[in-house]
Amino acid sequence: MGYFNRIILIVLDSVGIGELPDAALYGDEGSDTLGHVSELTGVKLPNMGRLGLGNIKSLASVPPVGHPMGFYGKMAERSMGKDTTTGHWEISGVWLEKPFPTYPDGFPQEIIEAFEKRIGTKVIGNKTASGTEIIKELGQEHITTGYPIVYTSADSVFQIAAHEDLIPPDRLYEMCHIAREIMTGEHAVARIIARPFVGTPGNFIRTERRRDFSLAPPEDTMLDRMIAKDFEVCGVGKIEDIFAHRGISLSNHTGNNRDGIKATIDCMDNLNSGMIFTNLADFDTQYGHRNNVAGYAKALKEFDDALSDIMVHVQKRDLLIITADHGCDPATESTDHSREYVPLLVYTPSNENGVSLGIRNTFSDIAQTVAENFGLEPFEHGISFLEEIGGDRL
């Protein structure tokens, strides 16, 4: 066992903190998720502020503090891409040198034909679209024909939308498994996503029974190495999906931020040692992709309020890490992810004299820190910040 008995890692999905130097290559110049939400809404985030959020960069509504309780910095993404899978894999020690394939003009006909043959029915859609807009556009046709809606986005995803009364979620998940089997090789998209919805034309609503079917990481992640050393790993939210159910000993597949926060605290109450890895996706799915600045601010405030409850459960030999996986600036015209730095906030009650961790060159600094703490095989990429937070003095 290393310096800390437990590491609690919380990913605020899409909460970026300013454009990366290569943002222009992704069409994301000027993106600044936290900066713009702070400026446009004035949202107060006192708990993250005390940990050093406002010390990372100037935020209109989160001022820097003189003596942060936490250690703070920001991390650059080195992998090619700006999606959930790429970000989480890099956090866990795996870099991607080649981006996942995307389909701005829809999927090739041979892919669609193979999928239709396997599921025994035609599909409709096959284009790039917003998930909420496509069910408005094609929901009635879907109900009339019974054909599932297939669509994609700027991300590497094959998404299937279906009304729960017409195609029950379990059948939709079966279709996703079939799509996962088809989308291999050059068409190995990062995720197949089930997008169930309910309601009537003009009032369709997506449900929380979404499921992601990800590629398996091409190399061992910190989760695999934790399990190999007999450490417990509790995944909360869509963590088990992102890692293709690998490297997880306990999982709570929560459907929203509120339940994810509660499940994280439940894990902290029941896990004596090991790792808790949480993804809170509402920032991205509910607000970032929908350009809802006010909703994004509200979600940030709700997390910040809950952070005080989380911190009550952080023990002396615990390390709490709060970060993100990419940006999704709701204040820009784009509804897609943005290529941004992500914040890094690190807290332990054993050292509340926080200092800057600077600009980290890769998300994999987290994996290297986890590896050093738990005595795992070190990763090829990343530099541990364990010594900088005083782990050697515990």
CSV table of C-alpha atoms in Angstrom, one decimal:
chain,number,residue,atom,x,y,z
A,1,MET,CA,0.0,0.0,0.0
A,2,GLY,CA,1.2,3.5,-0.9
A,3,TYR,CA,0.8,6.9,0.7
A,4,PHE,CA,-3.0,6.9,0.3
A,5,ASN,CA,-5.4,4.1,1.1
A,6,ARG,CA,-8.0,5.4,-1.4
A,7,ILE,CA,-8.0,7.6,-4.4
A,8,ILE,CA,-11.4,9.2,-5.4
A,9,LEU,CA,-11.3,10.4,-9.0
A,10,ILE,CA,-14.2,12.5,-10.2
A,11,VAL,CA,-14.5,13.5,-13.9
A,12,LEU,CA,-16.7,16.4,-14.5
A,13,ASP,CA,-17.6,15.4,-18.1
A,14,SER,CA,-16.7,18.3,-20.5
A,15,VAL,CA,-15.8,20.9,-17.9
A,16,GLY,CA,-12.8,22.3,-19.8
A,17,ILE,CA,-10.8,25.4,-18.8
A,18,GLY,CA,-9.7,27.1,-22.0
A,19,GLU,CA,-8.5,26.2,-25.5
A,20,LEU,CA,-5.4,24.0,-26.1
A,21,PRO,CA,-2.6,25.4,-28.3
A,22,ASP,CA,-3.8,23.1,-31.1
A,23,ALA,CA,-7.5,24.0,-30.7
A,24,ALA,CA,-7.6,25.5,-34.2
A,25,LEU,CA,-6.9,22.1,-35.8
A,26,TYR,CA,-10.2,21.0,-34.3
A,27,GLY,CA,-12.2,24.2,-35.1
A,28,ASP,CA,-12.2,25.1,-31.4
A,29,GLU,CA,-10.4,28.5,-31.3
A,30,GLY,CA,-11.8,30.6,-28.5
A,31,SER,CA,-13.4,27.7,-26.6
A,32,ASP,CA,-13.4,28.1,-22.8
A,33,THR,CA,-16.1,26.2,-21.1
A,34,LEU,CA,-15.6,27.3,-17.5
A,35,GLY,CA,-14.4,30.8,-18.5
A,36,HIS,CA,-17.5,31.5,-20.6
A,37,VAL,CA,-20.0,30.0,-18.2
A,38,SER,CA,-18.5,31.9,-15.3
A,39,GLU,CA,-18.5,35.2,-17.3
A,40,LEU,CA,-22.0,34.9,-18.7
A,41,THR,CA,-23.8,33.6,-15.5
A,42,GLY,CA,-21.7,34.8,-12.6
A,43,VAL,CA,-22.1,31.3,-11.0
A,44,LYS,CA,-20.4,31.1,-7.6
A,45,LEU,CA,-18.4,27.9,-6.9
A,46,PRO,CA,-17.0,28.5,-3.4
A,47,ASN,CA,-16.0,24.9,-2.6
A,48,MET,CA,-14.1,24.4,-5.8
A,49,GLY,CA,-12.8,27.9,-5.3
A,50,ARG,CA,-11.4,27.0,-1.9
A,51,LEU,CA,-9.6,24.0,-3.5
A,52,GLY,CA,-7.9,26.4,-6.0
A,53,LEU,CA,-10.2,26.5,-9.1
A,54,GLY,CA,-9.9,30.3,-9.4
A,55,ASN,CA,-6.1,30.0,-9.0
A,56,ILE,CA,-5.8,27.9,-12.2
A,57,LYS,CA,-6.9,30.8,-14.3
A,58,SER,CA,-8.9,34.0,-14.1
A,59,LEU,CA,-12.6,33.2,-13.8
A,60,ALA,CA,-15.1,36.1,-13.6
A,61,SER,CA,-17.1,34.5,-10.7
A,62,VAL,CA,-14.5,32.3,-9.0
A,63,PRO,CA,-11.7,34.5,-7.6
A,64,PRO,CA,-8.3,33.1,-6.7
A,65,VAL,CA,-7.7,32.5,-3.0
A,66,GLY,CA,-4.6,33.3,-1.0
A,67,HIS,CA,-4.2,29.9,0.7
A,68,PRO,CA,-6.0,27.2,-1.3
A,69,MET,CA,-6.9,24.0,0.6
A,70,GLY,CA,-6.1,21.9,-2.5
A,71,PHE,CA,-3.4,21.6,-5.1
A,72,TYR,CA,-4.4,23.0,-8.5
A,73,GLY,CA,-3.3,23.1,-12.1
A,74,LYS,CA,-4.5,22.2,-15.6
A,75,MET,CA,-3.7,19.3,-17.9
A,76,ALA,CA,-3.2,19.2,-21.7
A,77,GLU,CA,-4.5,16.3,-23.8
A,78,ARG,CA,-1.8,14.6,-25.8
A,79,SER,CA,-4.0,12.0,-27.6
A,80,MET,CA,-5.6,12.8,-30.9
A,81,GLY,CA,-9.2,13.7,-30.3
A,82,LYS,CA,-11.6,15.4,-27.9
A,83,ASP,CA,-14.1,12.8,-26.9
A,84,THR,CA,-15.1,11.0,-23.7
A,85,THR,CA,-13.3,7.7,-24.5
A,86,THR,CA,-10.0,9.3,-25.6
A,87,GLY,CA,-10.0,11.6,-22.5
A,88,HIS,CA,-10.8,8.9,-20.0
A,89,TRP,CA,-8.3,6.5,-21.6
A,90,GLU,CA,-5.5,9.1,-21.4
A,91,ILE,CA,-6.4,9.8,-17.8
A,92,SER,CA,-5.9,6.1,-17.2
A,93,GLY,CA,-2.5,5.9,-18.9
A,94,VAL,CA,-3.4,5.1,-22.6
A,95,TRP,CA,-2.6,7.5,-25.4
A,96,LEU,CA,-4.1,7.4,-28.8
A,97,GLU,CA,-1.8,8.3,-31.7
A,98,LYS,CA,-4.6,8.1,-34.3
A,99,PRO,CA,-8.1,9.6,-33.8
A,100,PHE,CA,-11.1,7.4,-33.9
A,101,PRO,CA,-13.0,7.5,-37.2
A,102,THR,CA,-15.8,10.0,-37.7
A,103,TYR,CA,-18.6,10.1,-40.3
A,104,PRO,CA,-19.7,13.7,-41.1
A,105,ASP,CA,-21.6,12.4,-44.1
A,106,GLY,CA,-23.2,9.3,-42.4
A,107,PHE,CA,-22.0,5.7,-42.4
A,108,PRO,CA,-21.0,3.9,-45.6
A,109,GLN,CA,-23.8,1.9,-47.2
A,110,GLU,CA,-22.0,-1.4,-46.6
A,111,ILE,CA,-22.1,-0.7,-42.9
A,112,ILE,CA,-25.8,0.2,-42.9
A,113,GLU,CA,-26.7,-2.9,-45.0
A,114,ALA,CA,-24.7,-5.2,-42.8
A,115,PHE,CA,-26.4,-3.7,-39.7
A,116,GLU,CA,-29.9,-4.0,-41.2
A,117,LYS,CA,-29.3,-7.6,-42.2
A,118,ARG,CA,-28.2,-8.5,-38.7
A,119,ILE,CA,-31.1,-6.8,-36.9
A,120,GLY,CA,-33.8,-7.8,-39.4
A,121,THR,CA,-35.1,-4.4,-40.2
A,122,LYS,CA,-34.4,-1.2,-42.1
A,123,VAL,CA,-33.1,1.9,-40.4
A,124,ILE,CA,-33.8,5.6,-40.9
A,125,GLY,CA,-31.5,8.6,-40.5
A,126,ASN,CA,-27.9,7.8,-41.1
A,127,LYS,CA,-26.6,11.3,-40.8
A,128,THR,CA,-25.0,13.7,-38.4
A,129,ALA,CA,-27.5,15.2,-36.1
A,130,SER,CA,-28.2,16.5,-32.6
A,131,GLY,CA,-29.8,13.7,-30.5
A,132,THR,CA,-32.7,15.8,-29.4
A,133,GLU,CA,-33.3,17.2,-32.9
A,134,ILE,CA,-33.3,13.9,-34.7
A,135,ILE,CA,-36.0,12.4,-32.6
A,136,LYS,CA,-38.1,15.6,-33.3
A,137,GLU,CA,-37.4,15.1,-37.0
A,138,LEU,CA,-37.7,11.4,-37.4
A,139,GLY,CA,-39.6,10.3,-34.2
A,140,GLN,CA,-43.0,10.0,-36.0
A,141,GLU,CA,-41.5,8.1,-38.9
A,142,HIS,CA,-39.8,5.8,-36.4
A,143,ILE,CA,-43.2,5.1,-34.7
A,144,THR,CA,-44.9,4.6,-38.1
A,145,THR,CA,-42.4,2.2,-39.6
A,146,GLY,CA,-40.8,0.6,-36.5
A,147,TYR,CA,-37.4,1.3,-37.9
A,148,PRO,CA,-34.7,2.4,-35.5
A,149,ILE,CA,-33.0,5.8,-36.0
A,150,VAL,CA,-29.3,5.6,-36.7
A,151,TYR,CA,-27.2,8.8,-36.5
A,152,THR,CA,-23.8,10.2,-35.6
A,153,SER,CA,-22.1,13.4,-34.5
A,154,ALA,CA,-18.8,15.1,-34.8
A,155,ASP,CA,-17.6,12.5,-32.3
A,156,SER,CA,-16.7,8.9,-33.1
A,157,VAL,CA,-20.1,7.4,-32.3
A,158,PHE,CA,-22.7,5.2,-33.9
A,159,GLN,CA,-26.0,6.1,-32.1
A,160,ILE,CA,-29.3,4.2,-32.2
A,161,ALA,CA,-32.4,6.0,-31.0
A,162,ALA,CA,-35.7,4.1,-30.4
A,163,HIS,CA,-38.9,4.7,-28.5
A,164,GLU,CA,-39.1,2.4,-25.5
A,165,ASP,CA,-42.7,1.4,-26.2
A,166,LEU,CA,-41.7,0.3,-29.7
A,167,ILE,CA,-38.2,-1.2,-29.2
A,168,PRO,CA,-37.6,-1.9,-25.5
A,169,PRO,CA,-34.2,-0.9,-24.0
A,170,ASP,CA,-33.0,-4.5,-23.8
A,171,ARG,CA,-33.7,-5.0,-27.5
A,172,LEU,CA,-32.0,-1.7,-28.2
A,173,TYR,CA,-29.0,-2.9,-26.3
A,174,GLU,CA,-28.9,-6.0,-28.4
A,175,MET,CA,-28.8,-3.9,-31.5
A,176,CYS,CA,-25.9,-2.0,-30.0
A,177,HIS,CA,-24.0,-5.2,-29.4
A,178,ILE,CA,-24.5,-6.1,-33.1
A,179,ALA,CA,-23.3,-2.7,-34.2
A,180,ARG,CA,-20.3,-3.1,-32.0
A,181,GLU,CA,-19.4,-6.3,-33.7
A,182,ILE,CA,-19.8,-4.7,-37.1
A,183,MET,CA,-17.8,-1.5,-36.4
A,184,THR,CA,-14.3,-2.9,-36.3
A,185,GLY,CA,-11.1,-2.4,-38.2
A,186,GLU,CA,-11.1,0.9,-40.0
A,187,HIS,CA,-14.7,1.5,-38.8
A,188,ALA,CA,-13.9,0.9,-35.1
A,189,VAL,CA,-15.7,3.9,-33.7
A,190,ALA,CA,-15.1,4.8,-30.1
A,191,ARG,CA,-18.6,4.2,-28.9
A,192,ILE,CA,-21.9,2.6,-29.9
A,193,ILE,CA,-24.6,4.5,-28.0
A,194,ALA,CA,-28.2,3.4,-27.2
A,195,ARG,CA,-30.5,6.4,-27.1
A,196,PRO,CA,-33.9,5.3,-25.8
A,197,PHE,CA,-36.7,7.9,-25.6
A,198,VAL,CA,-40.4,8.1,-24.7
A,199,GLY,CA,-43.3,10.5,-25.3
A,200,THR,CA,-45.4,11.6,-28.2
A,201,PRO,CA,-44.6,13.6,-31.4
A,202,GLY,CA,-43.7,17.1,-30.4
A,203,ASN,CA,-43.0,15.9,-26.8
A,204,PHE,CA,-40.3,13.2,-27.1
A,205,ILE,CA,-37.9,13.0,-24.2
A,206,ARG,CA,-34.7,10.9,-24.0
A,207,THR,CA,-34.5,8.7,-20.9
A,208,GLU,CA,-31.7,7.8,-18.5
A,209,ARG,CA,-31.5,4.3,-19.9
A,210,ARG,CA,-28.8,5.4,-22.3
A,211,ARG,CA,-25.9,2.9,-22.6
A,212,ASP,CA,-22.5,3.2,-24.2
A,213,PHE,CA,-20.7,0.3,-25.8
A,214,SER,CA,-17.1,1.3,-26.0
A,215,LEU,CA,-14.1,-0.3,-27.7
A,216,ALA,CA,-11.8,-2.1,-25.2
A,217,PRO,CA,-8.6,-0.1,-24.5
A,218,PRO,CA,-5.7,-1.3,-26.6
A,219,GLU,CA,-3.4,-1.5,-23.6
A,220,ASP,CA,-3.6,-2.0,-19.8
A,221,THR,CA,-5.1,1.0,-18.0
A,222,MET,CA,-4.5,1.9,-14.4
A,223,LEU,CA,-7.8,0.1,-13.7
A,224,ASP,CA,-6.5,-3.1,-15.2
A,225,ARG,CA,-3.3,-2.8,-13.1
A,226,MET,CA,-5.3,-2.1,-10.0
A,227,ILE,CA,-7.4,-5.2,-10.4
A,228,ALA,CA,-4.3,-7.3,-11.2
A,229,LYS,CA,-2.9,-6.2,-7.8
A,230,ASP,CA,-6.1,-7.2,-6.1
A,231,PHE,CA,-7.2,-3.6,-5.4
A,232,GLU,CA,-10.9,-2.8,-5.5
A,233,VAL,CA,-12.1,-0.4,-8.2
A,234,CYS,CA,-15.6,1.1,-7.9
A,235,GLY,CA,-16.9,2.7,-11.1
A,236,VAL,CA,-19.7,5.2,-10.9
A,237,GLY,CA,-21.7,6.5,-13.9
A,238,LYS,CA,-20.6,5.3,-17.3
A,239,ILE,CA,-17.1,4.4,-16.3
A,240,GLU,CA,-17.8,0.7,-16.8
A,241,ASP,CA,-19.0,1.4,-20.4
A,242,ILE,CA,-16.0,3.7,-21.2
A,243,PHE,CA,-13.6,0.9,-20.3
A,244,ALA,CA,-15.7,-1.9,-21.8
A,245,HIS,CA,-16.4,-3.4,-18.4
A,246,ARG,CA,-12.7,-4.0,-17.8
A,247,GLY,CA,-10.8,-3.2,-14.6
A,248,ILE,CA,-13.9,-2.7,-12.5
A,249,SER,CA,-14.8,-4.7,-9.4
A,250,LEU,CA,-17.9,-2.8,-8.4
A,251,SER,CA,-20.1,-0.6,-10.5
A,252,ASN,CA,-23.1,1.7,-10.1
A,253,HIS,CA,-24.3,2.8,-13.5
A,254,THR,CA,-26.1,6.0,-12.4
A,255,GLY,CA,-28.1,8.0,-14.9
A,256,ASN,CA,-27.5,11.6,-13.7
A,257,ASN,CA,-25.2,13.8,-11.7
A,258,ARG,CA,-27.2,13.7,-8.5
A,259,ASP,CA,-27.3,9.9,-8.4
A,260,GLY,CA,-23.6,9.8,-9.4
A,261,ILE,CA,-22.7,12.0,-6.4
A,262,LYS,CA,-24.7,9.9,-4.0
A,263,ALA,CA,-23.2,6.6,-5.4
A,264,THR,CA,-19.7,8.1,-5.0
A,265,ILE,CA,-20.4,8.8,-1.3
A,266,ASP,CA,-21.9,5.4,-0.9
A,267,CYS,CA,-18.6,3.9,-2.3
A,268,MET,CA,-16.6,6.0,0.1
A,269,ASP,CA,-18.7,4.6,3.0
A,270,ASN,CA,-18.1,1.0,1.9
A,271,LEU,CA,-14.7,0.9,0.3
A,272,ASN,CA,-11.8,0.7,2.7
A,273,SER,CA,-9.0,0.9,0.1
A,274,GLY,CA,-8.6,1.1,-3.6
A,275,MET,CA,-10.0,3.5,-6.1
A,276,ILE,CA,-13.4,5.2,-6.8
A,277,PHE,CA,-13.7,6.4,-10.4
A,278,THR,CA,-16.8,8.6,-11.1
A,279,ASN,CA,-18.0,10.2,-14.3
A,280,LEU,CA,-20.6,12.9,-14.0
A,281,ALA,CA,-22.0,13.3,-17.5
A,282,ASP,CA,-24.9,15.9,-17.2
A,283,PHE,CA,-22.6,18.8,-17.9
A,284,ASP,CA,-21.9,17.4,-21.3
A,285,THR,CA,-25.1,15.5,-22.3
A,286,GLN,CA,-27.7,17.8,-20.8
A,287,TYR,CA,-26.1,21.3,-21.2
A,288,GLY,CA,-22.9,21.4,-23.3
A,289,HIS,CA,-24.3,19.7,-26.4
A,290,ARG,CA,-27.5,21.8,-26.1
A,291,ASN,CA,-25.7,25.2,-25.8
A,292,ASN,CA,-27.6,25.7,-22.5
A,293,VAL,CA,-25.3,28.1,-20.6
A,294,ALA,CA,-27.7,28.6,-17.7
A,295,GLY,CA,-28.2,24.9,-17.3
A,296,TYR,CA,-24.5,24.3,-17.3
A,297,ALA,CA,-24.0,26.9,-14.6
A,298,LYS,CA,-26.8,25.3,-12.5
A,299,ALA,CA,-25.1,21.8,-12.8
A,300,LEU,CA,-21.8,23.3,-11.7
A,301,LYS,CA,-23.4,24.9,-8.7
A,302,GLU,CA,-25.1,21.7,-7.8
A,303,PHE,CA,-21.8,19.8,-7.9
A,304,ASP,CA,-20.1,22.5,-5.9
A,305,ASP,CA,-22.8,22.4,-3.3
A,306,ALA,CA,-22.5,18.6,-3.1
A,307,LEU,CA,-18.7,18.8,-2.9
A,308,SER,CA,-18.9,19.8,0.8
A,309,ASP,CA,-20.7,16.5,1.5
A,310,ILE,CA,-18.1,14.6,-0.5
A,311,MET,CA,-15.2,16.3,1.4
A,312,VAL,CA,-16.8,15.3,4.7
A,313,HIS,CA,-16.2,11.7,3.7
A,314,VAL,CA,-12.6,12.2,2.5
A,315,GLN,CA,-10.3,10.7,5.2
A,316,LYS,CA,-6.8,11.6,6.1
A,317,ARG,CA,-5.3,8.9,4.0
A,318,ASP,CA,-7.6,9.6,1.0
A,319,LEU,CA,-6.7,11.6,-2.1
A,320,LEU,CA,-9.6,13.4,-4.0
A,321,ILE,CA,-8.9,14.3,-7.6
A,322,ILE,CA,-11.4,16.4,-9.6
A,323,THR,CA,-10.8,16.9,-13.3
A,324,ALA,CA,-12.5,16.6,-16.8
A,325,ASP,CA,-12.0,14.7,-20.0
A,326,HIS,CA,-12.5,17.5,-22.7
A,327,GLY,CA,-14.5,20.7,-23.1
A,328,CYS,CA,-18.0,21.3,-24.5
A,329,ASP,CA,-18.4,25.1,-24.4
A,330,PRO,CA,-22.1,25.9,-24.4
A,331,ALA,CA,-21.4,29.5,-25.3
A,332,THR,CA,-20.0,28.9,-28.7
A,333,GLU,CA,-22.0,28.1,-31.9
A,334,SER,CA,-20.8,24.6,-31.9
A,335,THR,CA,-22.8,21.9,-30.1
A,336,ASP,CA,-19.8,19.5,-30.2
A,337,HIS,CA,-16.9,18.9,-27.8
A,338,SER,CA,-14.1,21.4,-27.7
A,339,ARG,CA,-10.3,20.8,-27.5
A,340,GLU,CA,-9.5,22.3,-24.1
A,341,TYR,CA,-7.2,22.1,-21.1
A,342,VAL,CA,-9.0,20.4,-18.2
A,343,PRO,CA,-8.8,21.5,-14.6
A,344,LEU,CA,-6.9,19.5,-12.0
A,345,LEU,CA,-7.9,19.9,-8.3
A,346,VAL,CA,-6.3,17.6,-5.8
A,347,TYR,CA,-7.2,17.5,-2.1
A,348,THR,CA,-6.2,15.5,1.0
A,349,PRO,CA,-7.0,16.4,4.6
A,350,SER,CA,-3.4,15.4,5.4
A,351,ASN,CA,-2.0,18.5,3.6
A,352,GLU,CA,-4.3,21.5,3.2
A,353,ASN,CA,-1.5,23.8,2.2
A,354,GLY,CA,-2.1,23.6,-1.5
A,355,VAL,CA,0.2,25.0,-4.2
A,356,SER,CA,0.2,25.1,-8.0
A,357,LEU,CA,0.8,21.8,-9.9
A,358,GLY,CA,1.3,23.9,-13.0
A,359,ILE,CA,0.4,22.9,-16.5
A,360,ARG,CA,0.7,19.2,-16.9
A,361,ASN,CA,1.7,17.9,-20.3
A,362,THR,CA,-0.8,15.0,-20.3
A,363,PHE,CA,-3.9,13.7,-18.6
A,364,SER,CA,-1.8,10.5,-17.9
A,365,ASP,CA,-0.1,12.3,-15.0
A,366,ILE,CA,-3.1,11.0,-13.0
A,367,ALA,CA,-2.4,7.4,-14.1
A,368,GLN,CA,1.2,7.8,-13.1
A,369,THR,CA,0.2,9.2,-9.7
A,370,VAL,CA,-2.1,6.3,-9.1
A,371,ALA,CA,0.5,3.8,-10.2
A,372,GLU,CA,3.1,5.3,-7.8
A,373,ASN,CA,0.7,5.4,-4.9
A,374,PHE,CA,-0.4,1.8,-5.3
A,375,GLY,CA,2.9,0.3,-6.4
A,376,LEU,CA,1.7,-0.5,-9.9
A,377,GLU,CA,3.9,-0.9,-12.9
A,378,PRO,CA,4.6,2.7,-14.1
A,379,PHE,CA,3.1,3.9,-17.4
A,380,GLU,CA,5.1,4.9,-20.5
A,381,HIS,CA,3.6,8.4,-20.3
A,382,GLY,CA,3.0,10.9,-17.5
A,383,ILE,CA,4.7,12.3,-14.5
A,384,SER,CA,3.4,11.6,-11.0
A,385,PHE,CA,2.5,14.6,-8.8
A,386,LEU,CA,2.4,12.4,-5.6
A,387,GLU,CA,5.6,13.9,-4.2
A,388,GLU,CA,4.4,17.5,-4.9
A,389,ILE,CA,1.4,17.0,-2.7
A,390,GLY,CA,3.6,15.7,0.1
A,391,GLY,CA,2.7,12.0,-0.1
A,392,ASP,CA,6.1,11.1,1.1
A,393,ARG,CA,5.5,12.9,4.4
A,394,LEU,CA,2.3,11.1,5.4
